[in-house]
């Protein structure tokens, strides 16, 4: 269903808004241009929308939620293995097209915004421009550009990371990403599951380097998120003002309390330590599979301590959000793990919508079904407040008031024509 000049009226729906106390039944959502004009149950709303010539979409009680926001994405991901090697061999033009295809698939999977946390060759900036210009279908992109890491540090074998040593170089690394157009900064402070010559608990930054990254980024008005595994260096980073922890494979109860106290958010990426099917599909070597899957139990314990402490947890899959995994997309499977791991369905919805929007500083535009915000919306056949698995019943995706996927007509929209 192509975008219209008169807008849409989503009628006879149940609005599930993360800011509301409960669902709004027998409701209507009036979309005008890219934004939501009005939401409610007033019959006059329908009359006004009809008088304006809106295209009516009868939803027969289906559930409308905000689009998902995935806070840990790599469109140029290249893990050790056959597929990763193929991505690493791509030239710049091949890579751009590969990433554009991933962006399109991500949008169609119901993820309408992403936070990229380390992409190759700054291709993410070109992709962001292409999506914003309407040349390429994709989610709204907020990106860190290239992550900063030490020489030989996590991600060093990829052009998605920039090697730095010493406080001065790390400051320069932060500034270089800001210069390129980064919305945030990503720093690798420890080893991880995909580095052949490191361990999850290998510390990879000095105190001076860590302070340089966080201070410089904050001076430039950018938040900092950290690839991080072990609790000692994470504790130090949180005390220095870190804004978000990625993975956090080995948190402690005390560290979780500190994160809650300091307002440091957590993107757990639980799926990456319980995804053998995905690793097999990519041809990931046995050493990495063993390291990843063996960390799963400790990883989940870290997540449970974070919930217990009241840490702000946010959706992030690390795996490509659109990837078909265990009967659904990687983003939805991650959200299911978060919900069943103790978060519950209502808070899981918030962790995938208004929570990320607040962290990104765009909650005036995204994250809830509120008049004036962008019409980034999903339609589900089942109730997401009853079970997060309801996102598997996705049937309609809108971004900026445009229907980009409609399973009822089996249609997928083309990019908007260039102005």
Coordinates of C-alpha atoms in Angstrom, one line a residue:
X1 CA 0.0 0.0 0.0
X2 CA 1.7 3.2 -1.2
X3 CA 1.8 6.4 0.8
X4 CA -1.1 8.7 0.3
X5 CA -1.4 12.5 0.4
X6 CA -4.5 12.3 2.5
X7 CA -3.1 9.8 5.1
X8 CA -4.6 6.7 6.7
X9 CA -7.2 5.9 9.2
X10 CA -6.5 2.7 11.2
X11 CA -10.0 1.8 12.4
X12 CA -11.4 -0.8 14.8
X13 CA -8.1 -1.5 16.5
X14 CA -6.7 -2.1 19.9
X15 CA -3.9 0.5 20.6
X16 CA -1.2 -0.9 22.8
X17 CA 0.9 2.1 23.9
X18 CA 3.9 1.7 26.2
X19 CA 3.0 5.0 28.0
X20 CA -0.6 4.0 28.7
X21 CA -1.9 2.1 31.7
X22 CA -3.6 -0.4 29.5
X23 CA -4.8 -1.1 26.0
X24 CA -7.3 1.2 24.2
X25 CA -10.0 -0.9 22.6
X26 CA -12.3 0.0 19.8
X27 CA -9.9 2.8 18.9
X28 CA -8.7 4.6 15.8
X29 CA -5.4 6.1 14.7
X30 CA -5.5 9.0 12.3
X31 CA -2.2 9.3 10.3
X32 CA -1.6 12.5 8.4
X33 CA 1.6 12.6 6.3
X34 CA 4.5 11.1 8.3
X35 CA 2.9 11.6 11.7
X36 CA 0.1 10.6 13.9
X37 CA -2.6 13.3 14.0
X38 CA -5.0 11.8 16.5
X39 CA -5.6 8.6 18.6
X40 CA -8.7 7.7 20.4
X41 CA -12.2 6.2 20.7
X42 CA -14.2 9.3 19.9
X43 CA -16.6 8.5 16.9
X44 CA -16.0 12.1 15.7
X45 CA -12.3 11.2 15.1
X46 CA -13.4 8.7 12.4
X47 CA -15.8 11.3 11.0
X48 CA -13.1 14.0 10.8
X49 CA -10.6 11.6 9.2
X50 CA -13.1 10.5 6.6
X51 CA -14.0 14.1 5.8
X52 CA -10.2 14.7 5.2
X53 CA -10.3 11.8 2.6
X54 CA -8.1 9.3 4.5
X55 CA -7.7 5.8 3.3
X56 CA -9.4 3.6 5.8
X57 CA -7.7 0.4 7.0
X58 CA -10.2 -1.9 8.9
X59 CA -8.2 -3.9 11.5
X60 CA -11.1 -5.9 13.1
X61 CA -9.7 -5.5 16.6
X62 CA -6.0 -6.2 15.7
X63 CA -3.3 -4.7 18.0
X64 CA -1.4 -1.6 17.1
X65 CA 2.0 -1.0 18.7
X66 CA 4.9 1.4 18.1
X67 CA 7.6 0.0 15.7
X68 CA 10.5 -1.8 17.4
X69 CA 13.8 -0.1 18.1
X70 CA 16.8 -2.4 18.0
X71 CA 19.7 -0.9 20.0
X72 CA 22.5 -3.3 18.9
X73 CA 22.8 -3.8 15.1
X74 CA 25.6 -4.4 12.7
X75 CA 24.5 -4.3 9.0
X76 CA 28.1 -5.2 8.0
X77 CA 28.5 -8.0 10.6
X78 CA 31.2 -10.5 9.7
X79 CA 31.7 -13.2 12.3
X80 CA 34.4 -15.8 11.9
X81 CA 33.2 -18.3 9.4
X82 CA 32.2 -18.7 5.7
X83 CA 29.6 -15.9 5.5
X84 CA 31.8 -13.5 7.5
X85 CA 34.7 -14.2 5.1
X86 CA 32.5 -13.4 2.2
X87 CA 31.5 -10.1 3.7
X88 CA 35.1 -9.2 4.4
X89 CA 36.0 -9.8 0.7
X90 CA 33.3 -7.3 -0.4
X91 CA 34.4 -4.1 -2.1
X92 CA 32.8 -0.8 -1.0
X93 CA 30.0 -1.0 -3.6
X94 CA 29.2 -4.6 -2.8
X95 CA 29.2 -3.8 0.9
X96 CA 26.8 -0.8 0.5
X97 CA 24.3 -2.9 -1.4
X98 CA 24.6 -5.8 1.1
X99 CA 23.9 -3.4 4.0
X100 CA 21.0 -1.8 2.1
X101 CA 19.5 -5.2 1.7
X102 CA 19.8 -5.8 5.4
X103 CA 18.2 -2.5 6.1
X104 CA 15.2 -3.3 3.9
X105 CA 14.8 -6.7 5.6
X106 CA 15.1 -5.2 9.0
X107 CA 12.3 -2.7 8.3
X108 CA 10.0 -5.4 6.9
X109 CA 10.6 -7.4 10.1
X110 CA 9.0 -4.7 12.2
X111 CA 12.2 -2.9 13.4
X112 CA 11.5 0.7 12.3
X113 CA 14.6 2.2 14.0
X114 CA 18.1 0.8 14.8
X115 CA 21.2 1.9 16.7
X116 CA 24.3 0.7 14.7
X117 CA 27.2 0.0 17.0
X118 CA 30.1 -0.5 14.7
X119 CA 30.0 -0.6 10.9
X120 CA 32.6 -1.0 8.2
X121 CA 34.2 1.8 6.2
X122 CA 31.6 4.4 7.4
X123 CA 29.2 2.9 4.9
X124 CA 26.5 3.3 7.6
X125 CA 26.6 7.1 7.1
X126 CA 25.9 6.7 3.4
X127 CA 23.1 4.2 4.2
X128 CA 21.6 6.6 6.7
X129 CA 21.5 9.3 4.1
X130 CA 20.0 7.0 1.5
X131 CA 17.2 5.9 3.9
X132 CA 16.5 9.4 5.1
X133 CA 16.3 10.6 1.4
X134 CA 13.9 7.8 0.5
X135 CA 16.4 6.2 -2.0
X136 CA 16.5 3.0 0.0
X137 CA 13.8 1.4 2.3
X138 CA 15.1 0.9 5.8
X139 CA 14.7 1.8 9.4
X140 CA 15.7 5.1 11.0
X141 CA 19.4 4.8 11.6
X142 CA 21.3 6.1 14.7
X143 CA 24.9 5.1 14.4
X144 CA 28.2 5.1 16.2
X145 CA 30.3 4.9 13.0
X146 CA 33.4 2.8 13.8
X147 CA 33.9 1.5 17.3
X148 CA 37.1 2.6 19.0
X149 CA 39.3 -0.2 20.3
X150 CA 42.9 -0.8 21.3
X151 CA 45.5 -2.2 19.0
X152 CA 44.6 -5.9 18.6
X153 CA 41.4 -5.3 20.6
X154 CA 37.9 -6.6 20.0
X155 CA 36.8 -6.0 16.4
X156 CA 40.3 -4.9 15.3
X157 CA 40.3 -7.2 12.2
X158 CA 37.4 -5.3 10.7
X159 CA 37.1 -1.8 9.3
X160 CA 34.2 -1.5 11.7
X161 CA 36.6 -0.7 14.5
X162 CA 39.3 2.0 14.8
X163 CA 42.5 1.0 16.6
X164 CA 43.8 3.5 19.2
X165 CA 46.4 3.5 21.9
X166 CA 46.7 6.0 24.7
X167 CA 44.3 8.7 25.9
X168 CA 45.3 11.1 23.1
X169 CA 44.5 8.5 20.3
X170 CA 41.3 7.5 21.9
X171 CA 40.2 11.2 22.1
X172 CA 41.1 11.5 18.4
X173 CA 39.2 8.4 17.7
X174 CA 36.0 9.8 19.3
X175 CA 36.4 13.1 17.5
X176 CA 36.9 11.4 14.2
X177 CA 33.6 9.6 14.6
X178 CA 31.8 12.8 15.6
X179 CA 33.3 14.5 12.6
X180 CA 32.0 11.7 10.3
X181 CA 28.5 12.2 11.8
X182 CA 28.2 9.7 14.6
X183 CA 25.1 10.0 16.9
X184 CA 26.9 8.1 19.7
X185 CA 30.2 6.5 20.5
X186 CA 31.0 2.8 20.9
X187 CA 34.1 1.7 22.8
X188 CA 35.4 -1.9 23.2
X189 CA 36.6 -2.2 26.8
X190 CA 37.0 -6.0 26.9
X191 CA 37.3 -9.1 24.9
X192 CA 34.3 -11.0 23.6
X193 CA 33.0 -14.2 22.0
X194 CA 34.3 -13.6 18.5
X195 CA 37.9 -12.7 19.1
X196 CA 40.3 -15.6 18.4
X197 CA 43.1 -14.3 20.6
X198 CA 41.2 -12.9 23.5
X199 CA 38.8 -14.0 26.3
X200 CA 35.5 -12.5 27.4
X201 CA 37.2 -11.2 30.5
X202 CA 40.3 -9.7 28.8
X203 CA 40.5 -6.0 29.7
X204 CA 41.4 -3.9 26.7
X205 CA 41.6 -0.3 27.9
X206 CA 43.5 1.6 30.6
X207 CA 41.8 3.9 33.0
X208 CA 43.1 7.0 31.2
X209 CA 41.9 5.7 27.8
X210 CA 38.5 4.9 29.2
X211 CA 38.2 8.3 30.8
X212 CA 39.3 10.0 27.6
X213 CA 36.6 8.3 25.5
X214 CA 33.8 9.1 28.0
X215 CA 34.8 12.7 28.7
X216 CA 35.4 13.6 25.1
X217 CA 32.2 12.1 23.9
X218 CA 30.2 13.8 26.6
X219 CA 31.9 17.1 25.8
X220 CA 30.6 16.7 22.2
X221 CA 27.1 15.8 23.4
X222 CA 27.4 12.1 22.5
X223 CA 26.5 9.2 24.8
X224 CA 28.9 6.3 25.1
X225 CA 28.1 2.6 24.9
X226 CA 30.6 -0.1 25.6
X227 CA 31.2 -3.6 24.4
X228 CA 31.9 -5.2 27.8
X229 CA 32.1 -8.6 29.4
X230 CA 33.8 -8.7 32.9
X231 CA 32.6 -6.8 35.9
X232 CA 35.8 -5.0 37.1
X233 CA 36.3 -2.8 34.0
X234 CA 32.5 -2.3 33.6
X235 CA 32.4 -1.0 37.2
X236 CA 35.2 1.4 36.5
X237 CA 33.4 2.6 33.3
X238 CA 30.1 3.1 35.0
X239 CA 31.8 5.1 37.7
X240 CA 33.4 7.3 35.0
X241 CA 29.9 8.0 33.5
X242 CA 29.4 5.3 30.9
X243 CA 25.9 5.5 29.4
X244 CA 25.2 1.9 28.3
X245 CA 26.6 -1.6 28.6
X246 CA 26.4 -4.0 25.7
X247 CA 26.3 -7.8 26.4
X248 CA 27.5 -7.6 30.1
X249 CA 28.2 -11.3 30.1
X250 CA 29.7 -11.2 33.7
X251 CA 27.9 -8.6 35.8
X252 CA 27.6 -8.9 39.5
X253 CA 24.7 -8.0 41.8
X254 CA 26.8 -5.1 43.2
X255 CA 27.6 -3.8 39.7
X256 CA 23.9 -4.0 38.7
X257 CA 23.0 -1.9 41.6
X258 CA 25.7 0.7 40.6
X259 CA 24.4 0.8 37.0
X260 CA 20.8 1.5 38.3
X261 CA 22.1 4.2 40.7
X262 CA 24.1 5.9 37.9
X263 CA 21.5 5.5 35.2
X264 CA 23.6 3.3 33.0
X265 CA 21.4 1.3 30.6
X266 CA 21.9 -2.3 29.6
X267 CA 21.5 -4.0 26.2
X268 CA 22.0 -7.7 27.1
X269 CA 21.8 -9.3 23.6
X270 CA 20.8 -12.6 25.3
X271 CA 20.4 -14.3 22.0
X272 CA 24.1 -14.3 21.1
X273 CA 24.9 -16.9 23.8
X274 CA 22.1 -19.3 22.8
X275 CA 22.1 -19.4 19.0
X276 CA 23.9 -22.5 17.8
X277 CA 21.5 -22.8 14.9
X278 CA 22.6 -19.3 13.7
X279 CA 26.3 -20.1 14.1
X280 CA 25.9 -23.4 12.2
X281 CA 24.2 -21.5 9.4
X282 CA 27.1 -19.0 9.1
X283 CA 29.8 -21.7 9.4
X284 CA 31.1 -20.2 12.7
X285 CA 34.1 -22.2 13.9
X286 CA 33.8 -24.5 16.9
X287 CA 36.1 -22.5 19.2
X288 CA 33.7 -19.5 19.0
X289 CA 30.6 -21.6 19.3
X290 CA 31.9 -23.2 22.5
X291 CA 32.9 -19.8 24.0
X292 CA 29.6 -18.3 23.2
X293 CA 27.3 -21.1 24.3
X294 CA 29.3 -21.8 27.4
X295 CA 28.7 -18.2 28.5
X296 CA 24.9 -18.5 28.3
X297 CA 24.1 -19.4 31.9
X298 CA 26.3 -16.7 33.4
X299 CA 24.9 -14.2 30.9
X300 CA 21.4 -14.9 31.9
X301 CA 22.3 -14.6 35.6
X302 CA 23.8 -11.1 34.8
X303 CA 20.5 -10.1 33.2
X304 CA 18.5 -11.3 36.1
X305 CA 20.6 -9.3 38.5
X306 CA 20.1 -6.2 36.3
X307 CA 16.3 -6.7 36.4
X308 CA 16.5 -7.2 40.2
X309 CA 18.4 -3.9 40.6
X310 CA 16.0 -1.9 38.3
X311 CA 18.5 -1.3 35.5
X312 CA 17.0 0.2 32.4
X313 CA 17.2 -2.7 29.9
X314 CA 16.8 -2.2 26.2
X315 CA 16.2 -4.5 23.1
X316 CA 19.3 -5.3 21.0
X317 CA 19.8 -8.4 19.1
X318 CA 23.4 -8.2 17.8
X319 CA 22.3 -10.8 15.3
X320 CA 20.8 -9.2 12.2
X321 CA 17.4 -8.1 13.4
X322 CA 15.6 -9.7 10.4
X323 CA 17.4 -13.1 10.6
X324 CA 15.0 -16.0 10.7
X325 CA 15.7 -17.8 13.9
X326 CA 13.8 -20.3 16.0
X327 CA 10.6 -19.6 14.1
X328 CA 10.7 -15.8 14.1
X329 CA 13.1 -12.9 13.6
X330 CA 16.3 -12.4 15.8
X331 CA 14.9 -9.2 17.2
X332 CA 11.6 -10.8 18.3
X333 CA 13.4 -13.9 19.7
X334 CA 15.7 -11.6 21.7
X335 CA 12.6 -9.8 23.1
X336 CA 11.0 -13.1 24.0
X337 CA 14.2 -14.1 25.9
X338 CA 14.0 -10.8 27.7
X339 CA 10.4 -11.2 28.6
X340 CA 10.6 -14.8 29.8
X341 CA 13.9 -14.1 31.6
X342 CA 12.0 -12.0 34.1
X343 CA 11.0 -8.7 32.3
X344 CA 7.4 -9.7 31.4
X345 CA 5.4 -8.8 28.4
X346 CA 4.5 -5.2 29.3
X347 CA 8.0 -4.1 30.2
X348 CA 9.4 -6.0 27.2
X349 CA 7.3 -3.7 25.0
X350 CA 8.7 -0.7 26.7
X351 CA 12.2 -2.0 26.4
X352 CA 11.7 -2.2 22.6
X353 CA 10.0 1.2 22.1
X354 CA 9.9 4.1 24.5
X355 CA 13.0 3.0 26.4
X356 CA 15.3 3.1 23.4
X357 CA 13.7 6.3 22.2
X358 CA 14.5 8.0 25.5
X359 CA 18.1 6.7 25.5
X360 CA 18.5 8.1 21.9
X361 CA 16.9 11.4 22.9
X362 CA 14.2 11.1 20.3
X363 CA 11.2 10.3 22.5
X364 CA 9.5 13.5 21.2
X365 CA 9.3 11.7 17.8
X366 CA 9.4 8.0 18.5
X367 CA 8.6 5.2 20.9
X368 CA 4.8 5.6 21.6
X369 CA 1.5 6.1 19.8
X370 CA 1.1 9.7 20.5
X371 CA -0.3 12.6 18.5
X372 CA 2.5 14.4 16.8
X373 CA 5.0 11.5 16.7
X374 CA 6.1 9.7 13.6
X375 CA 3.7 7.0 12.5
X376 CA 6.1 4.1 12.9
X377 CA 3.6 1.4 13.7
X378 CA 3.1 -2.3 13.7
X379 CA -0.2 -4.3 13.5
X380 CA -0.3 -7.7 15.3
X381 CA -3.0 -10.3 15.2
X382 CA -2.3 -11.2 18.8
X383 CA -2.0 -9.3 22.1
X384 CA 1.6 -8.4 23.0
X385 CA 0.6 -7.6 26.6
X386 CA -0.5 -11.2 27.0
X387 CA 2.6 -12.7 25.4
X388 CA 5.6 -11.2 23.7
X389 CA 5.4 -14.0 21.2
X390 CA 2.5 -11.9 19.7
X391 CA 5.1 -10.1 17.6
X392 CA 5.3 -13.3 15.6
X393 CA 1.8 -12.4 14.3
X394 CA 3.0 -9.2 12.7
X395 CA 0.9 -8.4 9.6
X396 CA 1.4 -4.7 8.8
X397 CA 4.3 -2.3 9.1
X398 CA 4.2 1.4 8.7
X399 CA 7.1 3.8 8.8
X400 CA 6.6 7.5 8.7
X401 CA 3.0 7.1 7.6
X402 CA 3.9 4.8 4.7
X403 CA 2.8 1.1 4.6
X404 CA 6.0 -0.8 3.9
X405 CA 4.7 -4.3 4.5
X406 CA 1.1 -5.6 4.3
X407 CA 0.6 -9.3 4.7
X408 CA -3.1 -9.1 4.0
X409 CA -2.4 -8.1 0.5
X410 CA 1.1 -9.7 0.4
X411 CA 2.5 -6.4 -0.7
X412 CA 5.8 -4.6 0.0
X413 CA 6.1 -0.9 -0.8
X414 CA 8.8 0.5 -3.1
X415 CA 11.0 3.3 -2.0
X416 CA 9.5 6.8 -2.3
X417 CA 10.4 8.5 -5.6
X418 CA 13.2 11.1 -5.5
X419 CA 11.9 14.6 -5.1

